[in-house]
Amino acid sequence: MNYTFSNRIAALQPSIIREILKATSGQNVIPFSAGNPAPETFPIEAIRTFTQSILEQDPVTALQYGITEGYAPLRDTLTQHLQTGFDTGKASDELFIVSGAQQGIELACKVFCNEGDTIICESPSFIGSLNSFRASGAKLVGVPMETDGMDIEKLEHALQTEKNVKLIYVIPSFQNPTGITTSLEKRKAIYDLAKKYNVIILEDNPYGELRFSGEDVATIKSMDDEGRVIYVGSFSKILSAGLRVGYVLAPHEVVQKMVVAKQGEDVHTAMLPQILAYKFMTEYNYAEHISSIRAIYRRKSALMISKLQEHMGESITFTHPDGGLFLWCDLPAHIPMLDYAKTAAAEGVAVVPGTAFLVDENEPCNAIRLNFSTPSDEQIVKGIEKLGQVLNTF
Ligand SMILES: Cc1ncc(COP(=O)(O)O)c(C=O)c1O
C-alpha cells in the first residue's frame, strides 16, 4: 500500500536528534534527556485514597461523559487559585480544563492560526509546542533567548518584518529547555510590544509553582487588561504527568472557540483525573506538597551544578535555574555537539542536543539540555562524571 500523507504531516521528518533519543531510551541509560517529573514527587498514597473514595461516593460522575469545559468544582477552585496566587484572571476571563498544557497550546494555535501565519517563539523553545505549531502549517520565527528572556529588539524586528504574526509563544518561568526566567522588565516589554503590534501572547507556565530560589515574578497574564494573553497551566509537574490534566485561562470569547475545537479532539478531559486534581487542591495539603517538590528540585539542581563545576567547570558554561527541571550547557566551541551527544549516548548517558529545540534545527548550536528531575542522585553523580570524561576525549 502506498500512503499519501497530508502535506502537513508528510513534512514532519524524524531527525537525527530523535534517533539519538530513541537509542538512549534503554533501561541502563542515565536519563538526563527526559523531561519527566521526579517519581518521588507523585503523591501516590493520596491518589490511591482519593480514587477509592471517588469510586465509592460518586462513581457515576467519574465514569460518565462530562462537559467539554471541564469539571466545574475544579474550574472554580483553579480560577480562585490563579487569582490569589498569580493575580491572573479578569471578570471577562474564563478557565477551562484541557488534557495537559500541550493540548491548550495546540488549541490556541488551532483557533488563531491559518496555514502560513506566523508564530514568534523563543529560540530555543519547547519541542512539543514547536512540533504542534509545525503540524498546523504555521511559520515559526525564533527570537534568541538572553539570560533574562527574549532579545526584545529582535522581537520587535520580527513583529515589524514578519507577515501575519498571530501569536507570541513564551515560557516565562524556568523555561524548557534553558531554565531561564524572563525578567519583569522583559515581561512588560513583551506585553507592550504585543499591544503595539496587535498580537496575542500564549503564556505557557507549567513550571510556575516550581521556584526553588529567588523571588516570584508577575505573570504576563497579570498585566493583561484587554484580553490579549492566553495563559496555560498544568498539573503534570505538581501532581502527575500521566493523569493529563491542564487548564487554559483566556477571554470568554476565545475559550468558546477553543472548547468547540477540543470537542472534535477528545470531547472532554477524562473525568476521574479531573476529580482527583480537584481533591488534590482542596483535600490535600497542596502548599506543603508544592514546597516538598521545590525542596527535591533545589537539591537535585544543586547536586548537578556542583558536579558540573567539579568535572567540567573550566570548559563549559551553563545556566543556574531558579526553578523547573532543566539546565542548558554550552560546550566549548571546538567540540562538535552532535558527536558529543552521540558519544555520551554510547557511554550510557542521554542528553538532548540543543538543536532539537531550535526553530531551524540546522542553525548552529553548541549546547545540550540536561534534566535533573528524572535521574536519581546517584545517577546525577555518575552521569556528570561520565560527561566530563567524554568531554576530555575530544
Ligand atoms: C514548556 C512546556 N509546556 C508544555 C508542556 C506540556 O505539559 P503537559 O504535560 O501539561 O501537556 C511541557 C512538558 O514538558 C513543557 O515543558
CSV table of C-alpha atoms and ligand atoms in Angstrom, one decimal:
chain,number,residue,atom,x,y,z
A,1,MET,CA,0.0,0.0,0.0
A,2,ASN,CA,1.3,3.4,-0.9
A,3,TYR,CA,0.2,6.0,1.6
A,4,THR,CA,-0.2,9.6,0.6
A,5,PHE,CA,0.0,11.6,3.8
A,6,SER,CA,-1.3,15.1,4.2
A,7,ASN,CA,1.2,17.9,3.3
A,8,ARG,CA,1.3,19.0,6.9
A,9,ILE,CA,2.3,15.6,8.3
A,10,ALA,CA,4.5,14.5,5.3
A,11,ALA,CA,6.7,17.5,6.0
A,12,LEU,CA,7.4,16.3,9.6
A,13,GLN,CA,10.5,14.1,9.4
A,14,PRO,CA,12.3,12.1,12.1
A,15,SER,CA,15.5,13.9,12.8
A,16,ILE,CA,19.0,12.7,13.8
A,17,ILE,CA,18.3,14.1,17.2
A,18,ARG,CA,15.2,12.0,17.8
A,19,GLU,CA,17.2,9.0,16.6
A,20,ILE,CA,19.8,9.7,19.3
A,21,LEU,CA,17.0,9.9,21.8
A,22,LYS,CA,15.5,6.6,20.7
A,23,ALA,CA,18.9,5.0,21.0
A,24,THR,CA,19.1,6.2,24.6
A,25,SER,CA,15.7,5.1,25.9
A,26,GLY,CA,17.1,1.8,27.3
A,27,GLN,CA,16.9,0.7,30.9
A,28,ASN,CA,20.6,1.2,31.9
A,29,VAL,CA,20.9,4.6,30.4
A,30,ILE,CA,21.3,7.7,32.7
A,31,PRO,CA,18.3,9.8,31.7
A,32,PHE,CA,19.4,13.5,31.5
A,33,SER,CA,17.4,13.7,28.3
A,34,ALA,CA,13.9,13.2,29.7
A,35,GLY,CA,11.5,15.9,30.9
A,36,ASN,CA,9.7,13.7,33.4
A,37,PRO,CA,8.9,14.9,36.9
A,38,ALA,CA,10.8,13.1,39.7
A,39,PRO,CA,8.8,9.9,40.5
A,40,GLU,CA,9.2,10.7,44.2
A,41,THR,CA,7.0,13.8,43.7
A,42,PHE,CA,3.9,11.8,42.9
A,43,PRO,CA,1.6,11.7,46.0
A,44,ILE,CA,0.8,8.0,45.3
A,45,GLU,CA,-0.9,7.2,48.6
A,46,ALA,CA,-3.2,10.2,48.3
A,47,ILE,CA,-4.1,9.4,44.7
A,48,ARG,CA,-4.9,5.8,45.9
A,49,THR,CA,-7.1,7.0,48.7
A,50,PHE,CA,-8.9,9.7,46.6
A,51,THR,CA,-9.5,7.3,43.8
A,52,GLN,CA,-11.1,4.8,46.2
A,53,SER,CA,-13.3,7.5,47.8
A,54,ILE,CA,-14.4,8.8,44.3
A,55,LEU,CA,-15.4,5.4,43.2
A,56,GLU,CA,-17.3,4.7,46.4
A,57,GLN,CA,-19.0,8.0,46.8
A,58,ASP,CA,-19.7,9.3,43.3
A,59,PRO,CA,-18.7,6.7,40.7
A,60,VAL,CA,-21.1,7.9,38.0
A,61,THR,CA,-19.7,11.4,37.8
A,62,ALA,CA,-16.2,9.9,37.4
A,63,LEU,CA,-17.3,7.3,34.8
A,64,GLN,CA,-19.9,9.2,32.8
A,65,TYR,CA,-19.3,11.8,29.9
A,66,GLY,CA,-18.7,15.3,31.2
A,67,ILE,CA,-18.9,18.7,29.6
A,68,THR,CA,-16.1,19.9,27.4
A,69,GLU,CA,-15.2,22.9,29.6
A,70,GLY,CA,-14.4,20.5,32.5
A,71,TYR,CA,-15.4,19.5,36.0
A,72,ALA,CA,-17.0,22.7,37.5
A,73,PRO,CA,-15.6,22.4,41.0
A,74,LEU,CA,-12.1,22.1,39.6
A,75,ARG,CA,-12.6,25.1,37.3
A,76,ASP,CA,-13.8,27.2,40.2
A,77,THR,CA,-11.0,26.2,42.5
A,78,LEU,CA,-8.4,26.8,39.9
A,79,THR,CA,-9.9,30.2,39.0
A,80,GLN,CA,-9.6,31.2,42.6
A,81,HIS,CA,-6.1,29.7,42.9
A,82,LEU,CA,-4.8,31.7,39.9
A,83,GLN,CA,-6.4,34.9,41.2
A,84,THR,CA,-4.9,34.7,44.7
A,85,GLY,CA,-1.6,33.2,43.8
A,86,PHE,CA,-0.8,34.7,40.4
A,87,ASP,CA,-3.1,37.8,40.2
A,88,THR,CA,-4.5,36.4,36.9
A,89,GLY,CA,-8.0,36.4,35.6
A,90,LYS,CA,-10.3,39.4,35.0
A,91,ALA,CA,-14.0,39.1,35.0
A,92,SER,CA,-14.0,38.7,31.2
A,93,ASP,CA,-11.7,35.6,31.5
A,94,GLU,CA,-12.8,32.0,31.8
A,95,LEU,CA,-10.9,28.9,32.8
A,96,PHE,CA,-11.4,25.5,31.1
A,97,ILE,CA,-9.8,22.2,31.5
A,98,VAL,CA,-7.6,20.6,28.8
A,99,SER,CA,-5.8,17.2,28.6
A,100,GLY,CA,-2.4,18.6,29.5
A,101,ALA,CA,-0.9,22.0,28.7
A,102,GLN,CA,0.1,20.5,25.4
A,103,GLN,CA,-3.5,20.4,24.3
A,104,GLY,CA,-4.0,24.0,25.4
A,105,ILE,CA,-1.1,25.2,23.3
A,106,GLU,CA,-2.3,23.2,20.3
A,107,LEU,CA,-5.9,24.6,20.6
A,108,ALA,CA,-4.6,28.2,20.8
A,109,CYS,CA,-2.7,27.6,17.6
A,110,LYS,CA,-5.7,25.9,16.0
A,111,VAL,CA,-8.2,28.8,16.8
A,112,PHE,CA,-5.9,31.6,15.8
A,113,CYS,CA,-3.6,30.4,13.0
A,114,ASN,CA,-4.3,29.8,9.4
A,115,GLU,CA,-1.7,27.8,7.4
A,116,GLY,CA,1.2,30.1,6.7
A,117,ASP,CA,0.5,32.5,9.6
A,118,THR,CA,3.5,33.3,11.8
A,119,ILE,CA,4.1,32.3,15.4
A,120,ILE,CA,7.0,34.0,17.1
A,121,CYS,CA,8.8,31.7,19.6
A,122,GLU,CA,11.7,31.9,22.0
A,123,SER,CA,14.6,30.2,20.5
A,124,PRO,CA,15.3,27.6,21.8
A,125,SER,CA,11.8,26.6,22.9
A,126,PHE,CA,9.8,23.5,24.0
A,127,ILE,CA,9.8,20.8,21.2
A,128,GLY,CA,6.2,19.7,21.9
A,129,SER,CA,4.9,23.2,21.1
A,130,LEU,CA,7.2,23.7,18.1
A,131,ASN,CA,6.0,20.4,16.6
A,132,SER,CA,2.4,21.2,17.2
A,133,PHE,CA,2.8,24.6,15.5
A,134,ARG,CA,4.7,23.0,12.6
A,135,ALA,CA,1.9,20.4,12.1
A,136,SER,CA,-0.6,23.2,11.9
A,137,GLY,CA,1.3,24.7,8.9
A,138,ALA,CA,2.3,27.8,10.8
A,139,LYS,CA,5.6,29.6,10.0
A,140,LEU,CA,7.8,29.7,13.1
A,141,VAL,CA,10.1,32.6,13.7
A,142,GLY,CA,12.6,32.2,16.6
A,143,VAL,CA,13.8,35.1,18.8
A,144,PRO,CA,17.1,34.3,20.6
A,145,MET,CA,17.0,33.9,24.3
A,146,GLU,CA,19.3,36.1,26.5
A,147,THR,CA,19.9,35.4,30.2
A,148,ASP,CA,16.8,37.3,31.2
A,149,GLY,CA,14.4,36.2,28.4
A,150,MET,CA,13.9,37.0,24.7
A,151,ASP,CA,16.1,39.6,22.9
A,152,ILE,CA,13.5,42.4,22.9
A,153,GLU,CA,15.0,44.3,19.9
A,154,LYS,CA,14.9,41.2,17.8
A,155,LEU,CA,11.3,40.5,19.0
A,156,GLU,CA,10.3,44.0,17.7
A,157,HIS,CA,12.2,43.5,14.5
A,158,ALA,CA,10.3,40.2,13.9
A,159,LEU,CA,7.0,41.9,14.7
A,160,GLN,CA,7.8,44.7,12.2
A,161,THR,CA,9.0,42.4,9.4
A,162,GLU,CA,7.1,39.2,9.6
A,163,LYS,CA,3.7,38.9,7.9
A,164,ASN,CA,0.5,37.7,9.7
A,165,VAL,CA,2.0,37.3,13.1
A,166,LYS,CA,-0.8,35.7,15.2
A,167,LEU,CA,0.9,34.6,18.4
A,168,ILE,CA,4.0,35.2,20.5
A,169,TYR,CA,4.7,32.0,22.4
A,170,VAL,CA,6.5,32.5,25.7
A,171,ILE,CA,7.5,30.2,28.6
A,172,PRO,CA,8.4,32.9,31.1
A,173,SER,CA,9.4,30.8,34.1
A,174,PHE,CA,12.2,28.2,34.3
A,175,GLN,CA,11.9,27.8,30.5
A,176,ASN,CA,12.1,24.4,28.9
A,177,PRO,CA,14.9,23.9,27.6
A,178,THR,CA,17.1,26.6,29.1
A,179,GLY,CA,15.9,27.0,32.7
A,180,ILE,CA,15.8,30.8,32.1
A,181,THR,CA,13.3,33.1,33.8
A,182,THR,CA,12.1,36.1,31.9
A,183,SER,CA,12.6,39.3,33.9
A,184,LEU,CA,9.7,41.5,34.9
A,185,GLU,CA,11.0,44.3,32.6
A,186,LYS,CA,11.1,41.9,29.7
A,187,ARG,CA,7.6,40.5,30.5
A,188,LYS,CA,6.3,44.1,30.4
A,189,ALA,CA,8.2,44.8,27.2
A,190,ILE,CA,6.7,41.7,25.6
A,191,TYR,CA,3.3,42.7,26.6
A,192,ASP,CA,3.7,46.3,25.4
A,193,LEU,CA,5.0,45.1,22.0
A,194,ALA,CA,2.1,42.6,21.7
A,195,LYS,CA,-0.2,45.6,22.3
A,196,LYS,CA,1.7,47.8,19.8
A,197,TYR,CA,1.6,45.2,17.0
A,198,ASN,CA,-1.8,43.8,18.0
A,199,VAL,CA,-0.7,40.2,18.6
A,200,ILE,CA,-1.8,37.6,21.1
A,201,ILE,CA,0.5,36.2,23.7
A,202,LEU,CA,0.4,32.5,24.5
A,203,GLU,CA,1.9,32.3,28.0
A,204,ASP,CA,2.9,28.7,28.9
A,205,ASN,CA,3.6,28.3,32.6
A,206,PRO,CA,3.8,24.6,33.6
A,207,TYR,CA,6.7,25.2,35.9
A,208,GLY,CA,5.4,28.4,37.5
A,209,GLU,CA,5.0,26.9,41.0
A,210,LEU,CA,8.3,25.2,41.0
A,211,ARG,CA,10.5,28.0,42.1
A,212,PHE,CA,13.3,26.9,44.4
A,213,SER,CA,15.2,30.1,44.8
A,214,GLY,CA,14.7,33.8,44.3
A,215,GLU,CA,11.5,35.9,44.2
A,216,ASP,CA,8.4,35.2,42.1
A,217,VAL,CA,8.0,37.4,39.0
A,218,ALA,CA,4.5,38.5,37.9
A,219,THR,CA,2.9,36.5,35.1
A,220,ILE,CA,2.3,38.3,31.8
A,221,LYS,CA,-1.4,37.4,32.3
A,222,SER,CA,-1.5,39.5,35.4
A,223,MET,CA,-0.6,42.6,33.2
A,224,ASP,CA,-3.4,41.8,30.7
A,225,ASP,CA,-6.0,44.5,30.8
A,226,GLU,CA,-7.5,43.8,27.3
A,227,GLY,CA,-7.8,40.0,26.8
A,228,ARG,CA,-4.6,39.7,24.9
A,229,VAL,CA,-3.0,36.8,26.9
A,230,ILE,CA,-3.9,33.1,26.7
A,231,TYR,CA,-2.5,31.5,29.9
A,232,VAL,CA,-1.8,27.8,30.0
A,233,GLY,CA,-1.0,25.8,33.2
A,234,SER,CA,-0.7,22.1,34.1
A,235,PHE,CA,-0.9,19.5,36.9
A,236,SER,CA,1.8,17.4,35.1
A,237,LYS,CA,4.7,18.7,37.2
A,238,ILE,CA,2.9,19.2,40.5
A,239,LEU,CA,0.6,16.1,40.7
A,240,SER,CA,1.1,13.6,37.9
A,241,ALA,CA,2.1,13.9,34.3
A,242,GLY,CA,0.2,10.7,33.3
A,243,LEU,CA,-3.2,12.0,34.6
A,244,ARG,CA,-3.1,14.5,31.7
A,245,VAL,CA,-4.8,17.5,33.3
A,246,GLY,CA,-4.1,21.1,32.3
A,247,TYR,CA,-6.0,24.3,32.0
A,248,VAL,CA,-6.4,27.4,29.9
A,249,LEU,CA,-7.4,30.9,31.2
A,250,ALA,CA,-8.4,33.2,28.4
A,251,PRO,CA,-11.2,35.7,27.5
A,252,HIS,CA,-14.6,34.0,27.3
A,253,GLU,CA,-14.9,34.6,23.5
A,254,VAL,CA,-11.6,32.7,22.9
A,255,VAL,CA,-12.5,29.9,25.3
A,256,GLN,CA,-15.7,29.4,23.4
A,257,LYS,CA,-13.8,28.7,20.2
A,258,MET,CA,-11.2,26.6,21.9
A,259,VAL,CA,-13.9,24.5,23.6
A,260,VAL,CA,-15.5,23.8,20.2
A,261,ALA,CA,-12.1,22.8,18.8
A,262,LYS,CA,-11.5,20.5,21.8
A,263,GLN,CA,-14.8,18.8,21.3
A,264,GLY,CA,-13.5,17.4,18.0
A,265,GLU,CA,-10.3,16.2,19.6
A,266,ASP,CA,-11.3,14.3,22.8
A,267,VAL,CA,-14.8,15.5,23.8
A,268,HIS,CA,-13.5,16.3,27.3
A,269,THR,CA,-10.6,15.6,29.6
A,270,ALA,CA,-11.1,12.3,31.5
A,271,MET,CA,-13.3,12.9,34.5
A,272,LEU,CA,-11.5,10.7,37.1
A,273,PRO,CA,-8.2,12.7,36.7
A,274,GLN,CA,-10.1,16.0,36.9
A,275,ILE,CA,-11.8,15.0,40.2
A,276,LEU,CA,-8.5,13.7,41.5
A,277,ALA,CA,-7.0,17.1,40.7
A,278,TYR,CA,-9.9,18.8,42.5
A,279,LYS,CA,-9.4,16.7,45.6
A,280,PHE,CA,-5.6,17.3,45.4
A,281,MET,CA,-6.3,21.0,45.6
A,282,THR,CA,-8.9,21.0,48.2
A,283,GLU,CA,-8.4,18.0,50.5
A,284,TYR,CA,-4.7,17.5,50.4
A,285,ASN,CA,-2.0,19.7,51.8
A,286,TYR,CA,-1.3,21.4,48.5
A,287,ALA,CA,1.1,24.1,49.8
A,288,GLU,CA,3.1,21.6,51.7
A,289,HIS,CA,3.3,19.2,48.7
A,290,ILE,CA,4.5,22.0,46.4
A,291,SER,CA,7.1,23.0,49.0
A,292,SER,CA,8.3,19.4,49.2
A,293,ILE,CA,8.7,19.2,45.3
A,294,ARG,CA,10.6,22.5,45.4
A,295,ALA,CA,13.0,21.1,48.0
A,296,ILE,CA,13.6,18.0,45.9
A,297,TYR,CA,14.5,20.1,42.8
A,298,ARG,CA,16.5,22.5,44.8
A,299,ARG,CA,18.7,19.6,46.0
A,300,LYS,CA,18.9,17.9,42.6
A,301,SER,CA,19.8,21.0,40.7
A,302,ALA,CA,22.4,22.0,43.2
A,303,LEU,CA,23.9,18.5,43.0
A,304,MET,CA,24.0,18.6,39.2
A,305,ILE,CA,25.6,22.1,39.3
A,306,SER,CA,28.2,21.1,41.8
A,307,LYS,CA,29.1,18.0,39.8
A,308,LEU,CA,29.3,20.1,36.6
A,309,GLN,CA,31.6,22.5,38.3
A,310,GLU,CA,33.8,19.7,39.6
A,311,HIS,CA,34.1,17.7,36.3
A,312,MET,CA,33.6,20.3,33.5
A,313,GLY,CA,33.7,23.7,35.3
A,314,GLU,CA,36.6,25.0,33.3
A,315,SER,CA,35.4,24.0,29.9
A,316,ILE,CA,31.6,24.7,29.8
A,317,THR,CA,29.1,27.4,30.8
A,318,PHE,CA,25.7,26.6,32.0
A,319,THR,CA,22.5,28.3,33.3
A,320,HIS,CA,21.7,28.3,37.0
A,321,PRO,CA,17.9,27.9,37.1
A,322,ASP,CA,15.8,29.2,39.9
A,323,GLY,CA,13.2,26.5,39.4
A,324,GLY,CA,11.9,23.9,37.0
A,325,LEU,CA,13.6,20.8,35.7
A,326,PHE,CA,16.3,21.8,33.3
A,327,LEU,CA,19.7,23.5,32.7
A,328,TRP,CA,21.3,24.4,29.5
A,329,CYS,CA,25.0,23.8,28.9
A,330,ASP,CA,27.2,25.4,26.3
A,331,LEU,CA,30.0,23.2,25.2
A,332,PRO,CA,33.4,24.6,24.1
A,333,ALA,CA,33.4,25.9,20.5
A,334,HIS,CA,35.8,23.2,19.3
A,335,ILE,CA,33.5,20.3,20.3
A,336,PRO,CA,31.1,19.1,17.7
A,337,MET,CA,27.9,18.9,19.8
A,338,LEU,CA,26.1,16.2,17.9
A,339,ASP,CA,29.2,13.9,18.0
A,340,TYR,CA,29.5,14.7,21.7
A,341,ALA,CA,25.8,13.7,22.4
A,342,LYS,CA,26.3,10.5,20.3
A,343,THR,CA,29.4,9.5,22.2
A,344,ALA,CA,27.8,10.3,25.6
A,345,ALA,CA,24.8,8.1,24.5
A,346,ALA,CA,27.2,5.3,23.6
A,347,GLU,CA,28.7,5.6,27.1
A,348,GLY,CA,25.3,5.3,28.6
A,349,VAL,CA,24.4,9.0,29.3
A,350,ALA,CA,21.5,10.5,27.4
A,351,VAL,CA,21.4,14.3,26.8
A,352,VAL,CA,19.4,16.3,24.3
A,353,PRO,CA,21.3,18.1,21.6
A,354,GLY,CA,20.3,21.8,21.8
A,355,THR,CA,19.4,21.9,18.1
A,356,ALA,CA,16.3,19.9,18.9
A,357,PHE,CA,14.8,23.0,20.4
A,358,LEU,CA,15.5,25.4,17.6
A,359,VAL,CA,13.0,26.7,15.1
A,360,ASP,CA,15.5,25.7,12.5
A,361,GLU,CA,17.4,22.5,13.6
A,362,ASN,CA,20.2,23.3,11.1
A,363,GLU,CA,21.1,26.6,12.9
A,364,PRO,CA,24.5,26.4,14.7
A,365,CYS,CA,24.1,25.5,18.3
A,366,ASN,CA,26.7,24.0,20.6
A,367,ALA,CA,24.5,23.4,23.6
A,368,ILE,CA,22.9,20.5,25.3
A,369,ARG,CA,19.9,20.3,27.6
A,370,LEU,CA,20.3,18.5,30.9
A,371,ASN,CA,17.4,17.4,33.1
A,372,PHE,CA,17.9,17.0,36.8
A,373,SER,CA,14.4,15.8,37.9
A,374,THR,CA,14.3,12.3,36.4
A,375,PRO,CA,17.7,10.9,37.3
A,376,SER,CA,18.4,9.7,40.9
A,377,ASP,CA,21.1,11.5,42.9
A,378,GLU,CA,23.4,8.6,42.2
A,379,GLN,CA,22.7,8.8,38.5
A,380,ILE,CA,23.4,12.6,38.6
A,381,VAL,CA,26.8,12.0,40.3
A,382,LYS,CA,27.8,9.1,37.9
A,383,GLY,CA,26.4,10.7,34.8
A,384,ILE,CA,28.0,14.1,35.1
A,385,GLU,CA,31.4,12.4,35.8
A,386,LYS,CA,30.9,10.4,32.6
A,387,LEU,CA,30.0,13.5,30.7
A,388,GLY,CA,33.2,15.1,31.9
A,389,GLN,CA,35.2,12.1,30.8
A,390,VAL,CA,33.6,12.2,27.3
A,391,LEU,CA,34.4,15.9,27.0
A,392,ASN,CA,38.1,15.1,27.6
A,393,THR,CA,38.1,12.6,24.7
A,394,PHE,CA,37.6,15.4,22.2
B,1,LIG,C1,7.1,24.3,28.4
B,1,LIG,C2,6.2,23.2,28.4
B,1,LIG,N1,4.9,23.4,28.0
B,1,LIG,C3,4.0,22.4,28.0
B,1,LIG,C4,4.4,21.1,28.3
B,1,LIG,C5,3.3,20.0,28.3
B,1,LIG,O1,2.9,19.7,29.5
B,1,LIG,P1,1.6,18.8,29.8
B,1,LIG,O2,2.1,17.5,30.3
B,1,LIG,O3,0.8,19.5,30.7
B,1,LIG,O4,0.9,18.6,28.5
B,1,LIG,C6,5.7,20.8,28.7
B,1,LIG,C7,6.1,19.5,29.1
B,1,LIG,O5,7.2,19.1,29.4
B,1,LIG,C8,6.6,21.9,28.8
B,1,LIG,O6,7.9,21.7,29.1
